Structure formats: structure tokens, C-alpha cells
Amino acid sequence: MKENRKITVVAVSDLHVNATIGLCPPSVQLDDGGTYLPSRPQRVLWKAWLNFCEKAHSTGNPVYVILNGDLVEADGSKSLQFVSRNKSTI
């Protein structure tokens, strides 16, 4: 008999991690020893992101994530608003 297991599927898009206007944790250690602190809108977005992640995992089901769009910001021809230009940091 095949077991019917439920799963949770979430799709996220255009996080723009590493942009000074994208998704950002409360503090980012920079390569030069400095620290980047997110703007107020970024802090609000971060709280919403954590809430979204908590809800997705609260189902108790395996979670599958579909990642679309610009996950990170690293293209200097589109924007100069970077937290870091170091690809290993990004």
C-alpha cells in the first residue's frame, strides 16, 4: 500500500540578496571588517521573510522551495547598490 504523504511547496522570487534594497539579515560582516546594517524597509522585509519561513515549516511536511528570479544582486550593469562585490561573500 502506497503512503500518501503531504508536502509543502513554496515559490519565492526576486530576493535580490546583496542589494542594499533587497532581503538582508540584521547584520552583514563586510570583507574590510566593517558591518552593513540594513535599512528600515529591509528590516521589515527580513521579519516578513522569517515569518514566511516559519509558516512554511510549521506544517510538519517536507518543504520544497522553488527559487525564481534574481536571487542575488551582483550585476554591476544593472545596479551599484551592493552590500559586497565579493562573489564568495554574496
PDB file of N, CA and C in Angstrom:
ATOM      1  N   MET A   1       0.839  -1.167   0.000  1.00  0.00           N
ATOM      2  CA  MET A   1       0.000   0.000   0.000  1.00  0.00           C
ATOM      3  C   MET A   1       0.894   1.244   0.000  1.00  0.00           C
ATOM      4  N   LYS A   2       0.626   2.151  -0.901  1.00  0.00           N
ATOM      5  CA  LYS A   2       1.420   3.366  -1.013  1.00  0.00           C
ATOM      6  C   LYS A   2       0.917   4.419  -0.031  1.00  0.00           C
ATOM      7  N   GLU A   3       1.861   4.994   0.709  1.00  0.00           N
ATOM      8  CA  GLU A   3       1.522   6.010   1.702  1.00  0.00           C
ATOM      9  C   GLU A   3       1.312   7.362   1.013  1.00  0.00           C
ATOM     10  N   ASN A   4       0.252   8.057   1.382  1.00  0.00           N
ATOM     11  CA  ASN A   4       0.010   9.401   0.863  1.00  0.00           C
ATOM     12  C   ASN A   4       0.657  10.407   1.800  1.00  0.00           C
ATOM     13  N   ARG A   5       1.783  10.951   1.385  1.00  0.00           N
ATOM     14  CA  ARG A   5       2.477  11.954   2.193  1.00  0.00           C
ATOM     15  C   ARG A   5       2.181  13.339   1.647  1.00  0.00           C
ATOM     16  N   LYS A   6       1.923  14.243   2.541  1.00  0.00           N
ATOM     17  CA  LYS A   6       1.724  15.627   2.138  1.00  0.00           C
ATOM     18  C   LYS A   6       3.071  16.323   2.082  1.00  0.00           C
ATOM     19  N   ILE A   7       3.157  17.279   1.190  1.00  0.00           N
ATOM     20  CA  ILE A   7       4.344  18.119   1.096  1.00  0.00           C
ATOM     21  C   ILE A   7       3.881  19.575   1.063  1.00  0.00           C
ATOM     22  N   THR A   8       4.794  20.455   1.365  1.00  0.00           N
ATOM     23  CA  THR A   8       4.540  21.884   1.241  1.00  0.00           C
ATOM     24  C   THR A   8       5.458  22.417   0.147  1.00  0.00           C
ATOM     25  N   VAL A   9       4.884  23.113  -0.816  1.00  0.00           N
ATOM     26  CA  VAL A   9       5.651  23.712  -1.901  1.00  0.00           C
ATOM     27  C   VAL A   9       5.504  25.224  -1.792  1.00  0.00           C
ATOM     28  N   VAL A  10       6.617  25.920  -1.765  1.00  0.00           N
ATOM     29  CA  VAL A  10       6.594  27.377  -1.739  1.00  0.00           C
ATOM     30  C   VAL A  10       7.436  27.898  -2.903  1.00  0.00           C
ATOM     31  N   ALA A  11       7.038  29.014  -3.437  1.00  0.00           N
ATOM     32  CA  ALA A  11       7.793  29.656  -4.508  1.00  0.00           C
ATOM     33  C   ALA A  11       8.142  31.073  -4.067  1.00  0.00           C
ATOM     34  N   VAL A  12       9.392  31.427  -4.231  1.00  0.00           N
ATOM     35  CA  VAL A  12       9.836  32.783  -3.920  1.00  0.00           C
ATOM     36  C   VAL A  12      10.581  33.327  -5.136  1.00  0.00           C
ATOM     37  N   SER A  13      10.579  34.626  -5.252  1.00  0.00           N
ATOM     38  CA  SER A  13      11.165  35.239  -6.434  1.00  0.00           C
ATOM     39  C   SER A  13      11.781  36.592  -6.099  1.00  0.00           C
ATOM     40  N   ASP A  14      12.815  36.918  -6.831  1.00  0.00           N
ATOM     41  CA  ASP A  14      13.423  38.246  -6.783  1.00  0.00           C
ATOM     42  C   ASP A  14      13.793  38.702  -5.373  1.00  0.00           C
ATOM     43  N   LEU A  15      14.577  37.886  -4.679  1.00  0.00           N
ATOM     44  CA  LEU A  15      15.008  38.239  -3.326  1.00  0.00           C
ATOM     45  C   LEU A  15      16.053  39.353  -3.329  1.00  0.00           C
ATOM     46  N   HIS A  16      16.833  39.440  -4.376  1.00  0.00           N
ATOM     47  CA  HIS A  16      17.870  40.463  -4.522  1.00  0.00           C
ATOM     48  C   HIS A  16      18.788  40.543  -3.296  1.00  0.00           C
ATOM     49  N   VAL A  17      19.158  39.373  -2.770  1.00  0.00           N
ATOM     50  CA  VAL A  17      20.116  39.315  -1.665  1.00  0.00           C
ATOM     51  C   VAL A  17      21.411  39.984  -2.128  1.00  0.00           C
ATOM     52  N   ASN A  18      22.026  40.744  -1.293  1.00  0.00           N
ATOM     53  CA  ASN A  18      23.249  41.504  -1.527  1.00  0.00           C
ATOM     54  C   ASN A  18      22.971  42.912  -2.048  1.00  0.00           C
ATOM     55  N   ALA A  19      21.729  43.232  -2.340  1.00  0.00           N
ATOM     56  CA  ALA A  19      21.400  44.610  -2.725  1.00  0.00           C
ATOM     57  C   ALA A  19      21.083  45.397  -1.463  1.00  0.00           C
ATOM     58  N   THR A  20      21.390  46.663  -1.480  1.00  0.00           N
ATOM     59  CA  THR A  20      21.092  47.496  -0.325  1.00  0.00           C
ATOM     60  C   THR A  20      19.594  47.777  -0.202  1.00  0.00           C
ATOM     61  N   ILE A  21      18.817  47.243  -1.133  1.00  0.00           N
ATOM     62  CA  ILE A  21      17.360  47.367  -1.064  1.00  0.00           C
ATOM     63  C   ILE A  21      16.683  45.999  -1.100  1.00  0.00           C
ATOM     64  N   GLY A  22      17.470  44.907  -0.993  1.00  0.00           N
ATOM     65  CA  GLY A  22      16.923  43.555  -1.055  1.00  0.00           C
ATOM     66  C   GLY A  22      16.861  42.889   0.310  1.00  0.00           C
ATOM     67  N   LEU A  23      16.526  41.602   0.304  1.00  0.00           N
ATOM     68  CA  LEU A  23      16.451  40.813   1.529  1.00  0.00           C
ATOM     69  C   LEU A  23      17.818  40.772   2.205  1.00  0.00           C
ATOM     70  N   CYS A  24      17.842  41.079   3.501  1.00  0.00           N
ATOM     71  CA  CYS A  24      19.117  41.192   4.211  1.00  0.00           C
ATOM     72  C   CYS A  24      18.936  40.812   5.675  1.00  0.00           C
ATOM     73  N   PRO A  25      19.864  40.005   6.218  1.00  0.00           N
ATOM     74  CA  PRO A  25      19.791  39.693   7.646  1.00  0.00           C
ATOM     75  C   PRO A  25      20.111  40.932   8.481  1.00  0.00           C
ATOM     76  N   PRO A  26      19.913  40.862   9.793  1.00  0.00           N
ATOM     77  CA  PRO A  26      20.090  42.037  10.658  1.00  0.00           C
ATOM     78  C   PRO A  26      21.484  42.660  10.649  1.00  0.00           C
ATOM     79  N   SER A  27      22.493  41.914  10.259  1.00  0.00           N
ATOM     80  CA  SER A  27      23.855  42.429  10.237  1.00  0.00           C
ATOM     81  C   SER A  27      24.672  41.604   9.250  1.00  0.00           C
ATOM     82  N   VAL A  28      25.500  42.276   8.450  1.00  0.00           N
ATOM     83  CA  VAL A  28      26.362  41.586   7.492  1.00  0.00           C
ATOM     84  C   VAL A  28      27.793  42.038   7.725  1.00  0.00           C
ATOM     85  N   GLN A  29      28.678  41.082   7.984  1.00  0.00           N
ATOM     86  CA  GLN A  29      30.098  41.373   8.165  1.00  0.00           C
ATOM     87  C   GLN A  29      30.719  41.601   6.794  1.00  0.00           C
ATOM     88  N   LEU A  30      31.307  42.759   6.574  1.00  0.00           N
ATOM     89  CA  LEU A  30      31.927  43.089   5.301  1.00  0.00           C
ATOM     90  C   LEU A  30      33.363  42.593   5.250  1.00  0.00           C
ATOM     91  N   ASP A  31      33.873  42.432   4.035  1.00  0.00           N
ATOM     92  CA  ASP A  31      35.232  41.921   3.843  1.00  0.00           C
ATOM     93  C   ASP A  31      36.291  42.813   4.473  1.00  0.00           C
ATOM     94  N   ASP A  32      36.018  44.116   4.565  1.00  0.00           N
ATOM     95  CA  ASP A  32      37.005  45.045   5.115  1.00  0.00           C
ATOM     96  C   ASP A  32      36.926  45.168   6.633  1.00  0.00           C
ATOM     97  N   GLY A  33      36.092  44.329   7.259  1.00  0.00           N
ATOM     98  CA  GLY A  33      35.961  44.350   8.705  1.00  0.00           C
ATOM     99  C   GLY A  33      34.805  45.201   9.193  1.00  0.00           C
ATOM    100  N   GLY A  34      34.210  45.977   8.292  1.00  0.00           N
ATOM    101  CA  GLY A  34      33.057  46.782   8.659  1.00  0.00           C
ATOM    102  C   GLY A  34      31.790  45.942   8.738  1.00  0.00           C
ATOM    103  N   THR A  35      30.704  46.593   9.054  1.00  0.00           N
ATOM    104  CA  THR A  35      29.421  45.915   9.172  1.00  0.00           C
ATOM    105  C   THR A  35      28.373  46.683   8.389  1.00  0.00           C
ATOM    106  N   TYR A  36      27.573  45.956   7.602  1.00  0.00           N
ATOM    107  CA  TYR A  36      26.447  46.573   6.913  1.00  0.00           C
ATOM    108  C   TYR A  36      25.203  46.313   7.747  1.00  0.00           C
ATOM    109  N   LEU A  37      24.471  47.376   8.057  1.00  0.00           N
ATOM    110  CA  LEU A  37      23.211  47.262   8.774  1.00  0.00           C
ATOM    111  C   LEU A  37      22.085  47.616   7.815  1.00  0.00           C
ATOM    112  N   PRO A  38      21.070  46.767   7.704  1.00  0.00           N
ATOM    113  CA  PRO A  38      20.004  47.006   6.733  1.00  0.00           C
ATOM    114  C   PRO A  38      19.162  48.235   7.076  1.00  0.00           C
ATOM    115  N   SER A  39      18.540  48.781   6.044  1.00  0.00           N
ATOM    116  CA  SER A  39      17.640  49.915   6.215  1.00  0.00           C
ATOM    117  C   SER A  39      16.362  49.455   6.916  1.00  0.00           C
ATOM    118  N   ARG A  40      15.547  50.398   7.314  1.00  0.00           N
ATOM    119  CA  ARG A  40      14.291  50.052   7.982  1.00  0.00           C
ATOM    120  C   ARG A  40      13.400  49.165   7.093  1.00  0.00           C
ATOM    121  N   PRO A  41      13.207  49.517   5.807  1.00  0.00           N
ATOM    122  CA  PRO A  41      12.406  48.619   4.958  1.00  0.00           C
ATOM    123  C   PRO A  41      13.009  47.214   4.859  1.00  0.00           C
ATOM    124  N   GLN A  42      14.342  47.118   4.834  1.00  0.00           N
ATOM    125  CA  GLN A  42      14.977  45.801   4.797  1.00  0.00           C
ATOM    126  C   GLN A  42      14.711  45.024   6.080  1.00  0.00           C
ATOM    127  N   ARG A  43      14.691  45.705   7.217  1.00  0.00           N
ATOM    128  CA  ARG A  43      14.407  45.029   8.490  1.00  0.00           C
ATOM    129  C   ARG A  43      12.969  44.516   8.522  1.00  0.00           C
ATOM    130  N   VAL A  44      12.041  45.302   7.986  1.00  0.00           N
ATOM    131  CA  VAL A  44      10.635  44.866   7.898  1.00  0.00           C
ATOM    132  C   VAL A  44      10.536  43.649   6.978  1.00  0.00           C
ATOM    133  N   LEU A  45      11.210  43.710   5.835  1.00  0.00           N
ATOM    134  CA  LEU A  45      11.206  42.590   4.891  1.00  0.00           C
ATOM    135  C   LEU A  45      11.800  41.339   5.527  1.00  0.00           C
ATOM    136  N   TRP A  46      12.882  41.496   6.298  1.00  0.00           N
ATOM    137  CA  TRP A  46      13.525  40.356   6.964  1.00  0.00           C
ATOM    138  C   TRP A  46      12.557  39.679   7.935  1.00  0.00           C
ATOM    139  N   LYS A  47      11.833  40.487   8.718  1.00  0.00           N
ATOM    140  CA  LYS A  47      10.855  39.921   9.659  1.00  0.00           C
ATOM    141  C   LYS A  47       9.756  39.169   8.910  1.00  0.00           C
ATOM    142  N   ALA A  48       9.306  39.728   7.806  1.00  0.00           N
ATOM    143  CA  ALA A  48       8.285  39.054   6.995  1.00  0.00           C
ATOM    144  C   ALA A  48       8.832  37.749   6.409  1.00  0.00           C
ATOM    145  N   TRP A  49      10.100  37.763   5.999  1.00  0.00           N
ATOM    146  CA  TRP A  49      10.748  36.569   5.458  1.00  0.00           C
ATOM    147  C   TRP A  49      10.806  35.460   6.522  1.00  0.00           C
ATOM    148  N   LEU A  50      11.224  35.815   7.739  1.00  0.00           N
ATOM    149  CA  LEU A  50      11.296  34.823   8.814  1.00  0.00           C
ATOM    150  C   LEU A  50       9.904  34.267   9.137  1.00  0.00           C
ATOM    151  N   ASN A  51       8.894  35.121   9.130  1.00  0.00           N
ATOM    152  CA  ASN A  51       7.521  34.697   9.371  1.00  0.00           C
ATOM    153  C   ASN A  51       7.059  33.732   8.275  1.00  0.00           C
ATOM    154  N   PHE A  52       7.372  34.062   7.041  1.00  0.00           N
ATOM    155  CA  PHE A  52       7.038  33.199   5.903  1.00  0.00           C
ATOM    156  C   PHE A  52       7.707  31.829   6.053  1.00  0.00           C
ATOM    157  N   CYS A  53       8.988  31.824   6.389  1.00  0.00           N
ATOM    158  CA  CYS A  53       9.725  30.556   6.553  1.00  0.00           C
ATOM    159  C   CYS A  53       9.141  29.732   7.695  1.00  0.00           C
ATOM    160  N   GLU A  54       8.804  30.383   8.791  1.00  0.00           N
ATOM    161  CA  GLU A  54       8.226  29.692   9.942  1.00  0.00           C
ATOM    162  C   GLU A  54       6.890  29.049   9.567  1.00  0.00           C
ATOM    163  N   LYS A  55       6.060  29.776   8.849  1.00  0.00           N
ATOM    164  CA  LYS A  55       4.760  29.227   8.430  1.00  0.00           C
ATOM    165  C   LYS A  55       4.934  28.045   7.487  1.00  0.00           C
ATOM    166  N   ALA A  56       5.887  28.146   6.578  1.00  0.00           N
ATOM    167  CA  ALA A  56       6.129  27.045   5.637  1.00  0.00           C
ATOM    168  C   ALA A  56       6.554  25.780   6.373  1.00  0.00           C
ATOM    169  N   HIS A  57       7.386  25.930   7.390  1.00  0.00           N
ATOM    170  CA  HIS A  57       7.883  24.770   8.141  1.00  0.00           C
ATOM    171  C   HIS A  57       6.911  24.288   9.218  1.00  0.00           C
ATOM    172  N   SER A  58       5.959  25.115   9.587  1.00  0.00           N
ATOM    173  CA  SER A  58       5.036  24.746  10.670  1.00  0.00           C
ATOM    174  C   SER A  58       4.051  23.653  10.267  1.00  0.00           C
ATOM    175  N   THR A  59       3.962  23.361   8.986  1.00  0.00           N
ATOM    176  CA  THR A  59       3.043  22.313   8.533  1.00  0.00           C
ATOM    177  C   THR A  59       3.506  20.928   8.969  1.00  0.00           C
ATOM    178  N   GLY A  60       4.799  20.795   9.230  1.00  0.00           N
ATOM    179  CA  GLY A  60       5.345  19.492   9.586  1.00  0.00           C
ATOM    180  C   GLY A  60       5.619  18.627   8.365  1.00  0.00           C
ATOM    181  N   ASN A  61       5.267  19.123   7.204  1.00  0.00           N
ATOM    182  CA  ASN A  61       5.506  18.398   5.950  1.00  0.00           C
ATOM    183  C   ASN A  61       6.893  18.732   5.416  1.00  0.00           C
ATOM    184  N   PRO A  62       7.445  17.856   4.571  1.00  0.00           N
ATOM    185  CA  PRO A  62       8.668  18.239   3.867  1.00  0.00           C
ATOM    186  C   PRO A  62       8.381  19.503   3.042  1.00  0.00           C
ATOM    187  N   VAL A  63       9.334  20.431   3.013  1.00  0.00           N
ATOM    188  CA  VAL A  63       9.151  21.688   2.291  1.00  0.00           C
ATOM    189  C   VAL A  63      10.052  21.694   1.059  1.00  0.00           C
ATOM    190  N   TYR A  64       9.445  21.938  -0.079  1.00  0.00           N
ATOM    191  CA  TYR A  64      10.166  22.084  -1.335  1.00  0.00           C
ATOM    192  C   TYR A  64      10.054  23.544  -1.752  1.00  0.00           C
ATOM    193  N   VAL A  65      11.195  24.130  -2.090  1.00  0.00           N
ATOM    194  CA  VAL A  65      11.237  25.559  -2.406  1.00  0.00           C
ATOM    195  C   VAL A  65      11.590  25.747  -3.879  1.00  0.00           C
ATOM    196  N   ILE A  66      10.797  26.554  -4.547  1.00  0.00           N
ATOM    197  CA  ILE A  66      11.075  26.938  -5.929  1.00  0.00           C
ATOM    198  C   ILE A  66      11.641  28.351  -5.876  1.00  0.00           C
ATOM    199  N   LEU A  67      12.860  28.510  -6.378  1.00  0.00           N
ATOM    200  CA  LEU A  67      13.532  29.816  -6.370  1.00  0.00           C
ATOM    201  C   LEU A  67      13.510  30.388  -7.787  1.00  0.00           C
ATOM    202  N   ASN A  68      12.875  31.529  -7.949  1.00  0.00           N
ATOM    203  CA  ASN A  68      12.757  32.199  -9.246  1.00  0.00           C
ATOM    204  C   ASN A  68      13.431  33.549  -9.211  1.00  0.00           C
ATOM    205  N   GLY A  69      13.647  34.097 -10.367  1.00  0.00           N
ATOM    206  CA  GLY A  69      14.068  35.486 -10.485  1.00  0.00           C
ATOM    207  C   GLY A  69      15.470  35.739  -9.970  1.00  0.00           C
ATOM    208  N   ASP A  70      15.706  36.985  -9.603  1.00  0.00           N
ATOM    209  CA  ASP A  70      17.024  37.411  -9.139  1.00  0.00           C
ATOM    210  C   ASP A  70      17.205  37.047  -7.673  1.00  0.00           C
ATOM    211  N   LEU A  71      17.904  35.957  -7.431  1.00  0.00           N
ATOM    212  CA  LEU A  71      18.145  35.538  -6.049  1.00  0.00           C
ATOM    213  C   LEU A  71      19.150  36.450  -5.375  1.00  0.00           C
ATOM    214  N   VAL A  72      20.179  36.849  -6.119  1.00  0.00           N
ATOM    215  CA  VAL A  72      21.187  37.754  -5.580  1.00  0.00           C
ATOM    216  C   VAL A  72      21.374  38.930  -6.526  1.00  0.00           C
ATOM    217  N   GLU A  73      21.949  39.987  -6.002  1.00  0.00           N
ATOM    218  CA  GLU A  73      22.274  41.168  -6.804  1.00  0.00           C
ATOM    219  C   GLU A  73      23.776  41.216  -6.940  1.00  0.00           C
ATOM    220  N   ALA A  74      24.274  41.063  -8.163  1.00  0.00           N
ATOM    221  CA  ALA A  74      25.712  41.076  -8.379  1.00  0.00           C
ATOM    222  C   ALA A  74      26.080  41.667  -9.734  1.00  0.00           C
ATOM    223  N   ASP A  75      25.101  42.033 -10.531  1.00  0.00           N
ATOM    224  CA  ASP A  75      25.338  42.541 -11.880  1.00  0.00           C
ATOM    225  C   ASP A  75      25.525  44.055 -11.844  1.00  0.00           C
ATOM    226  N   GLY A  76      26.770  44.484 -11.964  1.00  0.00           N
ATOM    227  CA  GLY A  76      27.097  45.900 -11.907  1.00  0.00           C
ATOM    228  C   GLY A  76      26.518  46.721 -13.039  1.00  0.00           C
ATOM    229  N   SER A  77      26.067  46.072 -14.108  1.00  0.00           N
ATOM    230  CA  SER A  77      25.459  46.831 -15.201  1.00  0.00           C
ATOM    231  C   SER A  77      24.014  47.205 -14.888  1.00  0.00           C
ATOM    232  N   LYS A  78      23.396  46.541 -13.894  1.00  0.00           N
ATOM    233  CA  LYS A  78      22.014  46.829 -13.506  1.00  0.00           C
ATOM    234  C   LYS A  78      21.936  47.783 -12.319  1.00  0.00           C
ATOM    235  N   SER A  79      22.868  47.637 -11.381  1.00  0.00           N
ATOM    236  CA  SER A  79      22.792  48.401 -10.140  1.00  0.00           C
ATOM    237  C   SER A  79      24.164  48.562  -9.519  1.00  0.00           C
ATOM    238  N   LEU A  80      24.325  49.598  -8.764  1.00  0.00           N
ATOM    239  CA  LEU A  80      25.555  49.799  -7.992  1.00  0.00           C
ATOM    240  C   LEU A  80      25.273  49.712  -6.499  1.00  0.00           C
ATOM    241  N   GLN A  81      24.070  49.306  -6.124  1.00  0.00           N
ATOM    242  CA  GLN A  81      23.662  49.248  -4.715  1.00  0.00           C
ATOM    243  C   GLN A  81      23.959  47.865  -4.141  1.00  0.00           C
ATOM    244  N   PHE A  82      25.254  47.599  -3.916  1.00  0.00           N
ATOM    245  CA  PHE A  82      25.686  46.304  -3.408  1.00  0.00           C
ATOM    246  C   PHE A  82      26.136  46.395  -1.956  1.00  0.00           C
ATOM    247  N   VAL A  83      25.893  45.332  -1.213  1.00  0.00           N
ATOM    248  CA  VAL A  83      26.484  45.187   0.113  1.00  0.00           C
ATOM    249  C   VAL A  83      27.943  44.778  -0.072  1.00  0.00           C
ATOM    250  N   SER A  84      28.205  43.849  -1.014  1.00  0.00           N
ATOM    251  CA  SER A  84      29.559  43.382  -1.280  1.00  0.00           C
ATOM    252  C   SER A  84      29.694  43.058  -2.756  1.00  0.00           C
ATOM    253  N   ARG A  85      30.898  43.184  -3.287  1.00  0.00           N
ATOM    254  CA  ARG A  85      31.172  42.764  -4.660  1.00  0.00           C
ATOM    255  C   ARG A  85      31.898  41.411  -4.693  1.00  0.00           C
ATOM    256  N   ASN A  86      32.254  40.895  -3.532  1.00  0.00           N
ATOM    257  CA  ASN A  86      32.979  39.627  -3.422  1.00  0.00           C
ATOM    258  C   ASN A  86      31.997  38.483  -3.652  1.00  0.00           C
ATOM    259  N   LYS A  87      32.190  37.739  -4.741  1.00  0.00           N
ATOM    260  CA  LYS A  87      31.238  36.675  -5.093  1.00  0.00           C
ATOM    261  C   LYS A  87      31.171  35.571  -4.040  1.00  0.00           C
ATOM    262  N   SER A  88      32.259  35.305  -3.322  1.00  0.00           N
ATOM    263  CA  SER A  88      32.190  34.285  -2.281  1.00  0.00           C
ATOM    264  C   SER A  88      31.380  34.784  -1.079  1.00  0.00           C
ATOM    265  N   THR A  89      31.363  36.094  -0.859  1.00  0.00           N
ATOM    266  CA  THR A  89      30.540  36.659   0.204  1.00  0.00           C
ATOM    267  C   THR A  89      29.072  36.628  -0.192  1.00  0.00           C
ATOM    268  N   ILE A  90      28.822  36.995  -1.446  1.00  0.00           N
ATOM    269  CA  ILE A  90      27.439  37.024  -1.935  1.00  0.00           C
ATOM    270  C   ILE A  90      26.842  35.640  -1.852  1.00  0.00           C
TER     271      ILE A  90
END
